[in-house]
Amino acid sequence: MMHIEELDTPALIVDLDIMDRNLARVAEYTARHGLRLRPHTKTHKIPALARRQLELGAIGVTVAKVGEAEVMLESGSPDLLVAYPVIGQRKLDRLMAVAERTQVTVSLDSEVTARELSQAARTAGTTIGVLAEIDVGLGRVGVETGPRLSNLASEISRLPNLCFQGVAFYPGHIKSAGHADTALQALSDKLDSAVSELEQQGFEVSVVSGGSTPALFRSHLVRRMNEIRPGTYIFNDRNTWLSGACELSDCAASILATVVSTAVKGQAIIDAGSKTFSSDRCSQEDAQGFGYFPDAPDAELAKMNEEHGFVNVAAVVKGWRVGDRARIIPNHICVAVNLHERIYGVRGEHVEEIWEVKARGKLQ
Ligand SMILES: Cc1ncc(COP(=O)(O)O)c(C=O)c1O
């Protein structure tokens, strides 16, 4: 078995004990509260990891893009939720090919998207599950609740080869576990009235799908929500940690990098820049830098070029030398994974798994 020291850098490594614990904790939580779990695979992008989530009780998995759905067929998921409006004939044709192999569900927010999906499903002789997307505060996609939601639900229900299953939403405006309770209460009230209104109008709302990582373990407080789609929880990242939604010890993924220059005083250059981490800043506004060094908390990844990470080591007691290695927890793990060909699963000092990131770059 390969020792971690033998890995070339930069490398994205995942501590398998932590990942297993993260997966088990959410599986146990959702089972205890009777919540369906449909994890978003945008974080890991690896069919083998989706399979693990399914083995632990997930009812299906979520993707954003048709290309990701094609890759995730390999996970054997009994259902693929495309939580993104699918627009254009090319994508619809590919989605129908996916639907020949497993049940497909799509969340959408416009009558035109529903009509085109219905037409494609009719031509393909298949039925697609549909969730009406509602905006609960992020202002990204999703209709307002009230008459616009009712109209969308009626259109979906009326159209052939579509099966209205309920509603979907993404509470991406709730970023901090500490401030989540009032926001979750407002979300709970909004959903309660929206779902009750749809039911009074005669719609059967069997799925109420939401739930992201930051407020994951408070999902049971949102009354009508019966399904969650967290993605980041499998690895967690600096954003999740600083949001208060996990401990530092729950961050499973990090970048292993090598110091390649110490020519400038007070600074070390590592072989990992924006092409390794992405340029995502921390979502907590007062946090500086592009990552966190768990073994050297005083070091700061202050700046990046494509292949160079500028580490401010002025406050670090022990000197950094060329050839030293450092581990950095990225601000946002999902975008970092997308930049890597493979992920190394390590247990202790040993590399136990090497996964190809099969859905990386599947933007279409
Ligand atoms: C539609 C949708 N559902 C679920 C998620 C998963 O949320 P998180 O990354 O907080 O786990 C995302 C994340 O961007 C999303 O866009």
mmCIF file of C-alpha atoms and ligand atoms in Angstrom:
data_model
loop_
_atom_site.group_PDB
_atom_site.id
_atom_site.type_symbol
_atom_site.label_atom_id
_atom_site.label_comp_id
_atom_site.label_asym_id
_atom_site.label_seq_id
_atom_site.Cartn_x
_atom_site.Cartn_y
_atom_site.Cartn_z
ATOM 1 C CA MET A 1 0.000 0.000 0.000
ATOM 2 C CA MET A 2 1.325 3.458 -0.908
ATOM 3 C CA HIS A 3 2.522 5.681 1.930
ATOM 4 C CA ILE A 4 1.203 9.250 1.914
ATOM 5 C CA GLU A 5 4.820 10.491 1.568
ATOM 6 C CA GLU A 6 4.999 8.785 -1.825
ATOM 7 C CA LEU A 7 2.169 10.913 -3.249
ATOM 8 C CA ASP A 8 3.210 13.587 -5.677
ATOM 9 C CA THR A 9 1.791 17.053 -5.103
ATOM 10 C CA PRO A 10 -0.434 18.927 -5.335
ATOM 11 C CA ALA A 11 -2.838 16.153 -4.361
ATOM 12 C CA LEU A 12 -6.363 16.209 -3.028
ATOM 13 C CA ILE A 13 -6.470 13.795 -0.133
ATOM 14 C CA VAL A 14 -9.459 12.591 1.859
ATOM 15 C CA ASP A 15 -9.218 11.167 5.341
ATOM 16 C CA LEU A 16 -11.410 8.074 5.035
ATOM 17 C CA ASP A 17 -12.139 7.761 8.761
ATOM 18 C CA ILE A 18 -13.532 11.302 8.817
ATOM 19 C CA MET A 19 -15.468 10.826 5.578
ATOM 20 C CA ASP A 20 -17.002 7.568 6.839
ATOM 21 C CA ARG A 21 -18.016 9.310 10.058
ATOM 22 C CA ASN A 22 -19.578 12.232 8.142
ATOM 23 C CA LEU A 23 -21.562 9.825 5.948
ATOM 24 C CA ALA A 24 -22.706 7.684 8.879
ATOM 25 C CA ARG A 25 -23.756 10.689 10.972
ATOM 26 C CA VAL A 26 -26.068 12.049 8.297
ATOM 27 C CA ALA A 27 -27.449 8.604 7.463
ATOM 28 C CA GLU A 28 -28.268 8.102 11.141
ATOM 29 C CA TYR A 29 -29.757 11.608 11.507
ATOM 30 C CA THR A 30 -32.044 11.281 8.484
ATOM 31 C CA ALA A 31 -33.160 7.784 9.519
ATOM 32 C CA ARG A 32 -33.922 9.006 13.059
ATOM 33 C CA HIS A 33 -36.073 11.875 11.785
ATOM 34 C CA GLY A 34 -37.740 10.022 8.921
ATOM 35 C CA LEU A 35 -36.179 12.343 6.318
ATOM 36 C CA ARG A 36 -35.387 11.121 2.822
ATOM 37 C CA LEU A 37 -31.752 11.729 1.881
ATOM 38 C CA ARG A 38 -30.942 12.539 -1.753
ATOM 39 C CA PRO A 39 -27.300 13.737 -1.504
ATOM 40 C CA HIS A 40 -26.001 16.205 -4.056
ATOM 41 C CA THR A 41 -23.044 14.598 -5.869
ATOM 42 C CA LYS A 42 -21.642 17.945 -7.038
ATOM 43 C CA THR A 43 -19.205 17.785 -4.100
ATOM 44 C CA HIS A 44 -17.467 14.452 -4.743
ATOM 45 C CA LYS A 45 -18.365 13.808 -8.412
ATOM 46 C CA ILE A 46 -17.469 10.131 -7.975
ATOM 47 C CA PRO A 47 -19.938 7.272 -8.670
ATOM 48 C CA ALA A 48 -18.281 4.986 -6.085
ATOM 49 C CA LEU A 49 -18.983 7.556 -3.371
ATOM 50 C CA ALA A 50 -22.582 7.973 -4.529
ATOM 51 C CA ARG A 51 -22.878 4.195 -4.217
ATOM 52 C CA ARG A 52 -21.679 4.426 -0.628
ATOM 53 C CA GLN A 53 -24.321 7.053 0.099
ATOM 54 C CA LEU A 54 -26.985 4.785 -1.412
ATOM 55 C CA GLU A 55 -25.768 1.797 0.621
ATOM 56 C CA LEU A 56 -26.185 3.942 3.725
ATOM 57 C CA GLY A 57 -29.833 4.615 2.930
ATOM 58 C CA ALA A 58 -29.969 7.501 0.443
ATOM 59 C CA ILE A 59 -33.090 7.119 -1.723
ATOM 60 C CA GLY A 60 -31.340 8.494 -4.793
ATOM 61 C CA VAL A 61 -28.782 11.136 -5.668
ATOM 62 C CA THR A 62 -28.874 14.696 -6.977
ATOM 63 C CA VAL A 63 -26.923 16.299 -9.811
ATOM 64 C CA ALA A 64 -26.905 19.753 -11.397
ATOM 65 C CA LYS A 65 -26.052 18.884 -14.991
ATOM 66 C CA VAL A 66 -27.138 16.273 -17.537
ATOM 67 C CA GLY A 67 -23.459 15.332 -17.971
ATOM 68 C CA GLU A 68 -23.278 14.579 -14.262
ATOM 69 C CA ALA A 69 -26.443 12.485 -14.530
ATOM 70 C CA GLU A 70 -24.800 10.459 -17.320
ATOM 71 C CA VAL A 71 -21.781 9.795 -15.115
ATOM 72 C CA MET A 72 -23.860 9.016 -12.038
ATOM 73 C CA LEU A 73 -25.723 6.240 -13.871
ATOM 74 C CA GLU A 74 -22.717 4.169 -12.865
ATOM 75 C CA SER A 75 -23.673 4.553 -9.198
ATOM 76 C CA GLY A 76 -26.769 2.428 -9.847
ATOM 77 C CA SER A 77 -28.977 5.068 -8.245
ATOM 78 C CA PRO A 78 -32.663 4.134 -8.532
ATOM 79 C CA ASP A 79 -33.422 7.804 -9.155
ATOM 80 C CA LEU A 80 -31.442 10.771 -10.429
ATOM 81 C CA LEU A 81 -32.709 14.222 -9.496
ATOM 82 C CA VAL A 82 -31.479 16.955 -11.817
ATOM 83 C CA ALA A 83 -31.893 19.937 -9.501
ATOM 84 C CA TYR A 84 -31.446 22.431 -12.296
ATOM 85 C CA PRO A 85 -33.678 23.573 -15.170
ATOM 86 C CA VAL A 86 -32.823 21.516 -18.280
ATOM 87 C CA ILE A 87 -33.034 23.818 -21.298
ATOM 88 C CA GLY A 88 -32.458 22.988 -24.975
ATOM 89 C CA GLN A 89 -33.058 20.009 -27.224
ATOM 90 C CA ARG A 90 -29.548 18.574 -27.016
ATOM 91 C CA LYS A 91 -29.675 18.319 -23.264
ATOM 92 C CA LEU A 92 -33.227 16.965 -23.350
ATOM 93 C CA ASP A 93 -32.237 14.227 -25.816
ATOM 94 C CA ARG A 94 -29.361 13.166 -23.555
ATOM 95 C CA LEU A 95 -31.593 13.299 -20.497
ATOM 96 C CA MET A 96 -34.115 11.004 -22.183
ATOM 97 C CA ALA A 97 -31.316 8.514 -22.838
ATOM 98 C CA VAL A 98 -30.524 8.628 -19.116
ATOM 99 C CA ALA A 99 -34.224 8.122 -18.359
ATOM 100 C CA GLU A 100 -34.153 4.870 -20.333
ATOM 101 C CA ARG A 101 -31.781 3.526 -17.727
ATOM 102 C CA THR A 102 -33.117 4.900 -14.441
ATOM 103 C CA GLN A 103 -35.921 7.056 -13.068
ATOM 104 C CA VAL A 104 -35.234 10.765 -13.674
ATOM 105 C CA THR A 105 -36.692 13.662 -11.727
ATOM 106 C CA VAL A 106 -36.194 17.330 -12.640
ATOM 107 C CA SER A 107 -36.818 20.479 -10.634
ATOM 108 C CA LEU A 108 -37.873 23.476 -12.721
ATOM 109 C CA ASP A 109 -39.477 26.871 -12.339
ATOM 110 C CA SER A 110 -41.138 27.795 -15.629
ATOM 111 C CA GLU A 111 -44.011 26.601 -17.774
ATOM 112 C CA VAL A 112 -41.812 26.706 -20.881
ATOM 113 C CA THR A 113 -39.249 24.353 -19.312
ATOM 114 C CA ALA A 114 -42.055 22.021 -18.254
ATOM 115 C CA ARG A 115 -43.595 22.011 -21.738
ATOM 116 C CA GLU A 116 -40.314 21.187 -23.459
ATOM 117 C CA LEU A 117 -39.538 18.454 -20.965
ATOM 118 C CA SER A 118 -43.023 17.012 -21.471
ATOM 119 C CA GLN A 119 -42.572 17.020 -25.243
ATOM 120 C CA ALA A 120 -39.192 15.274 -24.995
ATOM 121 C CA ALA A 121 -40.570 12.661 -22.578
ATOM 122 C CA ARG A 122 -43.559 12.040 -24.839
ATOM 123 C CA THR A 123 -41.317 11.493 -27.875
ATOM 124 C CA ALA A 124 -39.110 9.156 -25.848
ATOM 125 C CA GLY A 125 -42.122 7.306 -24.436
ATOM 126 C CA THR A 126 -41.059 7.851 -20.843
ATOM 127 C CA THR A 127 -42.325 9.677 -17.759
ATOM 128 C CA ILE A 128 -40.250 12.216 -15.845
ATOM 129 C CA GLY A 129 -40.888 13.149 -12.225
ATOM 130 C CA VAL A 130 -41.092 16.897 -11.699
ATOM 131 C CA LEU A 131 -40.642 19.116 -8.661
ATOM 132 C CA ALA A 132 -41.817 22.727 -8.844
ATOM 133 C CA GLU A 133 -38.919 24.898 -7.712
ATOM 134 C CA ILE A 134 -39.717 27.651 -5.240
ATOM 135 C CA ASP A 135 -37.575 30.552 -4.096
ATOM 136 C CA VAL A 136 -37.280 30.647 -0.333
ATOM 137 C CA GLY A 137 -34.907 33.606 -0.053
ATOM 138 C CA LEU A 138 -31.815 33.091 -2.202
ATOM 139 C CA GLY A 139 -33.338 34.855 -5.211
ATOM 140 C CA ARG A 140 -31.675 32.484 -7.694
ATOM 141 C CA VAL A 141 -34.170 30.131 -9.305
ATOM 142 C CA GLY A 142 -37.676 29.259 -8.151
ATOM 143 C CA VAL A 143 -41.075 30.920 -8.303
ATOM 144 C CA GLU A 144 -42.711 32.810 -5.472
ATOM 145 C CA THR A 145 -45.204 30.861 -3.442
ATOM 146 C CA GLY A 146 -48.887 31.708 -4.004
ATOM 147 C CA PRO A 147 -50.547 32.003 -7.434
ATOM 148 C CA ARG A 148 -47.306 31.569 -9.425
ATOM 149 C CA LEU A 149 -46.585 28.289 -7.684
ATOM 150 C CA SER A 150 -50.168 27.105 -8.181
ATOM 151 C CA ASN A 151 -49.982 27.940 -11.895
ATOM 152 C CA LEU A 152 -46.695 26.068 -12.255
ATOM 153 C CA ALA A 153 -48.056 23.028 -10.392
ATOM 154 C CA SER A 154 -51.207 23.039 -12.596
ATOM 155 C CA GLU A 155 -49.157 23.207 -15.776
ATOM 156 C CA ILE A 156 -46.861 20.356 -14.679
ATOM 157 C CA SER A 157 -49.882 18.236 -13.661
ATOM 158 C CA ARG A 158 -51.704 18.929 -16.925
ATOM 159 C CA LEU A 159 -48.789 18.096 -19.230
ATOM 160 C CA PRO A 160 -48.437 14.547 -20.580
ATOM 161 C CA ASN A 161 -45.528 12.334 -19.537
ATOM 162 C CA LEU A 162 -44.711 14.487 -16.513
ATOM 163 C CA CYS A 163 -45.536 13.366 -13.003
ATOM 164 C CA PHE A 164 -45.927 16.199 -10.472
ATOM 165 C CA GLN A 165 -44.306 15.021 -7.280
ATOM 166 C CA GLY A 166 -44.022 18.104 -5.134
ATOM 167 C CA VAL A 167 -41.719 21.033 -4.541
ATOM 168 C CA ALA A 168 -37.997 21.704 -4.331
ATOM 169 C CA PHE A 169 -36.077 24.641 -2.911
ATOM 170 C CA TYR A 170 -32.495 25.474 -1.980
ATOM 171 C CA PRO A 171 -31.998 27.405 1.249
ATOM 172 C CA GLY A 172 -28.593 28.732 0.187
ATOM 173 C CA HIS A 173 -29.241 32.037 1.996
ATOM 174 C CA ILE A 174 -28.871 30.195 5.323
ATOM 175 C CA LYS A 175 -25.095 30.116 5.615
ATOM 176 C CA SER A 176 -24.388 30.133 9.291
ATOM 177 C CA ALA A 177 -25.525 27.482 11.752
ATOM 178 C CA GLY A 178 -25.483 30.112 14.518
ATOM 179 C CA HIS A 179 -28.109 32.319 12.881
ATOM 180 C CA ALA A 180 -30.066 29.478 11.386
ATOM 181 C CA ASP A 181 -32.883 29.151 13.890
ATOM 182 C CA THR A 182 -34.835 32.307 13.027
ATOM 183 C CA ALA A 183 -34.197 31.759 9.314
ATOM 184 C CA LEU A 184 -35.315 28.141 9.616
ATOM 185 C CA GLN A 185 -38.473 29.176 11.459
ATOM 186 C CA ALA A 186 -39.329 31.600 8.643
ATOM 187 C CA LEU A 187 -38.584 28.875 6.081
ATOM 188 C CA SER A 188 -40.729 26.408 7.968
ATOM 189 C CA ASP A 189 -43.702 28.815 8.058
ATOM 190 C CA LYS A 190 -43.326 29.678 4.371
ATOM 191 C CA LEU A 191 -43.241 26.036 3.309
ATOM 192 C CA ASP A 192 -46.104 25.097 5.575
ATOM 193 C CA SER A 193 -48.434 27.631 4.015
ATOM 194 C CA ALA A 194 -47.227 26.935 0.453
ATOM 195 C CA VAL A 195 -47.678 23.175 0.746
ATOM 196 C CA SER A 196 -51.026 23.492 2.556
ATOM 197 C CA GLU A 197 -52.285 25.817 -0.164
ATOM 198 C CA LEU A 198 -51.273 23.353 -2.886
ATOM 199 C CA GLU A 199 -52.980 20.521 -0.990
ATOM 200 C CA GLN A 200 -56.164 22.573 -0.590
ATOM 201 C CA GLN A 201 -56.129 23.064 -4.347
ATOM 202 C CA GLY A 202 -56.049 19.282 -4.779
ATOM 203 C CA PHE A 203 -52.378 18.693 -5.585
ATOM 204 C CA GLU A 204 -50.682 15.727 -4.005
ATOM 205 C CA VAL A 205 -47.380 17.015 -2.623
ATOM 206 C CA SER A 206 -45.430 13.890 -1.780
ATOM 207 C CA VAL A 207 -41.927 15.387 -1.982
ATOM 208 C CA VAL A 208 -40.760 18.573 -0.246
ATOM 209 C CA SER A 209 -37.066 18.642 -1.093
ATOM 210 C CA GLY A 210 -34.567 21.144 0.278
ATOM 211 C CA GLY A 211 -31.801 21.065 2.800
ATOM 212 C CA SER A 212 -28.168 22.025 2.322
ATOM 213 C CA THR A 213 -25.148 21.437 4.553
ATOM 214 C CA PRO A 214 -25.017 24.562 6.773
ATOM 215 C CA ALA A 215 -28.258 23.860 8.677
ATOM 216 C CA LEU A 216 -28.268 20.134 8.001
ATOM 217 C CA PHE A 217 -28.730 18.902 11.554
ATOM 218 C CA ARG A 218 -31.644 21.271 12.128
ATOM 219 C CA SER A 219 -33.553 19.988 9.100
ATOM 220 C CA HIS A 220 -36.118 18.274 11.332
ATOM 221 C CA LEU A 221 -37.206 21.745 12.532
ATOM 222 C CA VAL A 222 -38.537 22.607 9.054
ATOM 223 C CA ARG A 223 -42.051 21.189 9.342
ATOM 224 C CA ARG A 224 -43.101 20.124 5.847
ATOM 225 C CA MET A 225 -39.647 19.301 4.442
ATOM 226 C CA ASN A 226 -39.355 15.529 4.033
ATOM 227 C CA GLU A 227 -36.212 15.301 1.913
ATOM 228 C CA ILE A 228 -32.729 16.872 2.152
ATOM 229 C CA ARG A 229 -30.045 17.168 -0.514
ATOM 230 C CA PRO A 230 -26.803 18.092 1.262
ATOM 231 C CA GLY A 231 -23.622 17.710 -0.760
ATOM 232 C CA THR A 232 -20.714 19.263 1.110
ATOM 233 C CA TYR A 233 -21.280 17.176 4.285
ATOM 234 C CA ILE A 234 -19.328 14.207 2.868
ATOM 235 C CA PHE A 235 -16.033 16.164 3.079
ATOM 236 C CA ASN A 236 -16.883 19.520 4.690
ATOM 237 C CA ASP A 237 -14.536 22.479 4.122
ATOM 238 C CA ARG A 238 -13.330 25.681 5.743
ATOM 239 C CA ASN A 239 -16.620 27.415 4.930
ATOM 240 C CA THR A 240 -18.626 24.671 6.648
ATOM 241 C CA TRP A 241 -16.332 24.767 9.654
ATOM 242 C CA LEU A 242 -16.415 28.569 10.000
ATOM 243 C CA SER A 243 -20.194 28.562 9.559
ATOM 244 C CA GLY A 244 -20.390 26.496 12.738
ATOM 245 C CA ALA A 245 -21.986 23.540 10.941
ATOM 246 C CA CYS A 246 -19.106 21.172 11.690
ATOM 247 C CA GLU A 247 -15.920 20.947 13.736
ATOM 248 C CA LEU A 248 -12.456 21.326 12.248
ATOM 249 C CA SER A 249 -12.024 17.619 12.990
ATOM 250 C CA ASP A 250 -14.923 16.885 10.597
ATOM 251 C CA CYS A 251 -13.062 18.328 7.580
ATOM 252 C CA ALA A 252 -12.086 15.218 5.607
ATOM 253 C CA ALA A 253 -10.530 16.778 2.511
ATOM 254 C CA SER A 254 -7.333 18.742 2.163
ATOM 255 C CA ILE A 255 -4.746 19.650 -0.417
ATOM 256 C CA LEU A 256 -1.271 18.259 0.063
ATOM 257 C CA ALA A 257 1.260 20.738 -1.336
ATOM 258 C CA THR A 258 5.039 21.181 -1.465
ATOM 259 C CA VAL A 259 7.059 24.297 -0.653
ATOM 260 C CA VAL A 260 8.885 25.202 -3.881
ATOM 261 C CA SER A 261 10.440 28.548 -2.899
ATOM 262 C CA THR A 262 11.339 30.531 0.205
ATOM 263 C CA ALA A 263 13.297 33.200 -1.678
ATOM 264 C CA VAL A 264 11.185 36.045 -0.294
ATOM 265 C CA LYS A 265 11.566 36.627 3.424
ATOM 266 C CA GLY A 266 8.505 35.786 5.518
ATOM 267 C CA GLN A 267 6.923 33.948 2.626
ATOM 268 C CA ALA A 268 6.766 30.399 1.317
ATOM 269 C CA ILE A 269 5.519 29.528 -2.158
ATOM 270 C CA ILE A 270 3.646 26.235 -2.502
ATOM 271 C CA ASP A 271 2.965 24.310 -5.705
ATOM 272 C CA ALA A 272 -0.773 24.868 -5.427
ATOM 273 C CA GLY A 273 -2.572 27.996 -6.619
ATOM 274 C CA SER A 274 -5.928 28.874 -8.101
ATOM 275 C CA LYS A 275 -5.833 25.887 -10.497
ATOM 276 C CA THR A 276 -5.655 23.623 -7.447
ATOM 277 C CA PHE A 277 -7.984 25.387 -4.995
ATOM 278 C CA SER A 278 -10.212 27.635 -7.183
ATOM 279 C CA SER A 279 -10.273 31.301 -6.192
ATOM 280 C CA ASP A 280 -13.274 31.043 -3.901
ATOM 281 C CA ARG A 281 -12.985 33.341 -0.934
ATOM 282 C CA CYS A 282 -14.343 32.367 2.426
ATOM 283 C CA SER A 283 -18.093 32.864 2.770
ATOM 284 C CA GLN A 284 -17.601 34.280 6.297
ATOM 285 C CA GLU A 285 -16.627 37.856 5.496
ATOM 286 C CA ASP A 286 -14.129 38.351 8.335
ATOM 287 C CA ALA A 287 -12.055 35.254 7.430
ATOM 288 C CA GLN A 288 -8.936 35.893 5.353
ATOM 289 C CA GLY A 289 -7.107 33.682 2.895
ATOM 290 C CA PHE A 290 -7.825 30.793 0.580
ATOM 291 C CA GLY A 291 -7.558 27.907 3.003
ATOM 292 C CA TYR A 292 -6.541 26.754 6.458
ATOM 293 C CA PHE A 293 -3.339 24.989 7.483
ATOM 294 C CA PRO A 294 -4.437 22.564 10.245
ATOM 295 C CA ASP A 295 -0.809 21.774 11.138
ATOM 296 C CA ALA A 296 0.317 25.437 11.038
ATOM 297 C CA PRO A 297 -2.659 27.642 11.971
ATOM 298 C CA ASP A 298 -0.547 30.835 11.923
ATOM 299 C CA ALA A 299 0.335 30.425 8.251
ATOM 300 C CA GLU A 300 -1.950 32.197 5.808
ATOM 301 C CA LEU A 301 -2.580 31.340 2.164
ATOM 302 C CA ALA A 302 -2.783 35.031 1.388
ATOM 303 C CA LYS A 303 -2.641 35.167 -2.404
ATOM 304 C CA MET A 304 -2.631 32.842 -5.397
ATOM 305 C CA ASN A 305 -1.472 32.766 -8.982
ATOM 306 C CA GLU A 306 -2.486 29.835 -11.135
ATOM 307 C CA GLU A 307 0.259 27.482 -9.943
ATOM 308 C CA HIS A 308 1.718 29.406 -6.991
ATOM 309 C CA GLY A 309 0.266 29.759 -3.524
ATOM 310 C CA PHE A 310 1.715 32.674 -1.539
ATOM 311 C CA VAL A 311 1.906 31.608 2.089
ATOM 312 C CA ASN A 312 2.526 34.301 4.640
ATOM 313 C CA VAL A 313 4.726 32.554 7.202
ATOM 314 C CA ALA A 314 5.933 35.665 9.056
ATOM 315 C CA ALA A 315 4.025 34.646 12.194
ATOM 316 C CA VAL A 316 5.108 31.006 12.057
ATOM 317 C CA VAL A 317 7.678 29.924 14.653
ATOM 318 C CA LYS A 318 9.298 27.064 12.744
ATOM 319 C CA GLY A 319 10.933 28.033 9.440
ATOM 320 C CA TRP A 320 9.578 26.630 6.177
ATOM 321 C CA ARG A 321 12.109 25.010 3.863
ATOM 322 C CA VAL A 322 11.989 24.136 0.197
ATOM 323 C CA GLY A 323 10.721 20.569 -0.102
ATOM 324 C CA ASP A 324 8.575 20.726 3.063
ATOM 325 C CA ARG A 325 4.997 19.597 2.682
ATOM 326 C CA ALA A 326 1.880 21.305 3.962
ATOM 327 C CA ARG A 327 -1.778 20.373 4.177
ATOM 328 C CA ILE A 328 -4.453 22.976 3.463
ATOM 329 C CA ILE A 329 -8.218 22.713 3.936
ATOM 330 C CA PRO A 330 -9.797 24.600 1.001
ATOM 331 C CA ASN A 331 -12.444 27.268 1.528
ATOM 332 C CA HIS A 332 -14.870 25.536 -0.831
ATOM 333 C CA ILE A 333 -14.258 21.860 -1.501
ATOM 334 C CA CYS A 334 -16.796 21.307 -4.335
ATOM 335 C CA VAL A 335 -15.015 23.620 -6.756
ATOM 336 C CA ALA A 336 -11.599 22.277 -5.722
ATOM 337 C CA VAL A 337 -12.673 18.681 -6.470
ATOM 338 C CA ASN A 338 -13.771 19.784 -9.936
ATOM 339 C CA LEU A 339 -10.161 20.795 -10.676
ATOM 340 C CA HIS A 340 -8.599 17.423 -9.838
ATOM 341 C CA GLU A 341 -8.309 14.263 -11.918
ATOM 342 C CA ARG A 342 -8.323 12.031 -8.892
ATOM 343 C CA ILE A 343 -8.788 11.960 -5.154
ATOM 344 C CA TYR A 344 -6.625 9.939 -2.792
ATOM 345 C CA GLY A 345 -8.420 8.283 0.121
ATOM 346 C CA VAL A 346 -6.032 7.932 3.064
ATOM 347 C CA ARG A 347 -6.347 6.088 6.326
ATOM 348 C CA GLY A 348 -3.689 7.127 8.799
ATOM 349 C CA GLU A 349 -0.468 7.295 6.759
ATOM 350 C CA HIS A 350 -1.594 5.007 3.947
ATOM 351 C CA VAL A 351 -3.311 5.641 0.628
ATOM 352 C CA GLU A 352 -6.170 3.153 0.594
ATOM 353 C CA GLU A 353 -8.245 4.356 -2.363
ATOM 354 C CA ILE A 354 -7.644 6.267 -5.576
ATOM 355 C CA TRP A 355 -10.822 7.566 -7.177
ATOM 356 C CA GLU A 356 -11.079 9.151 -10.575
ATOM 357 C CA VAL A 357 -13.241 12.300 -10.396
ATOM 358 C CA LYS A 358 -15.469 11.078 -13.206
ATOM 359 C CA ALA A 359 -17.950 13.953 -13.218
ATOM 360 C CA ARG A 360 -15.369 16.744 -13.175
ATOM 361 C CA GLY A 361 -15.835 19.308 -15.900
ATOM 362 C CA LYS A 362 -19.273 17.960 -16.838
ATOM 363 C CA LEU A 363 -20.703 21.408 -17.262
ATOM 364 C CA GLN A 364 -23.207 20.609 -19.999
HETATM 365 C C1 LIG B 1 -29.919 22.865 -5.725
HETATM 366 C C2 LIG B 1 -28.943 22.469 -4.675
HETATM 367 N N1 LIG B 1 -29.253 21.496 -3.804
HETATM 368 C C3 LIG B 1 -28.400 21.077 -2.850
HETATM 369 C C4 LIG B 1 -27.159 21.660 -2.693
HETATM 370 C C5 LIG B 1 -26.213 21.151 -1.629
HETATM 371 O O1 LIG B 1 -25.895 22.110 -0.656
HETATM 372 P P1 LIG B 1 -24.526 22.074 0.165
HETATM 373 O O2 LIG B 1 -23.425 22.372 -0.782
HETATM 374 O O3 LIG B 1 -24.690 23.136 1.212
HETATM 375 O O4 LIG B 1 -24.377 20.737 0.774
HETATM 376 C C6 LIG B 1 -26.790 22.691 -3.578
HETATM 377 C C7 LIG B 1 -25.486 23.363 -3.427
HETATM 378 O O5 LIG B 1 -25.106 24.273 -4.118
HETATM 379 C C8 LIG B 1 -27.700 23.107 -4.591
HETATM 380 O O6 LIG B 1 -27.383 24.087 -5.463
#
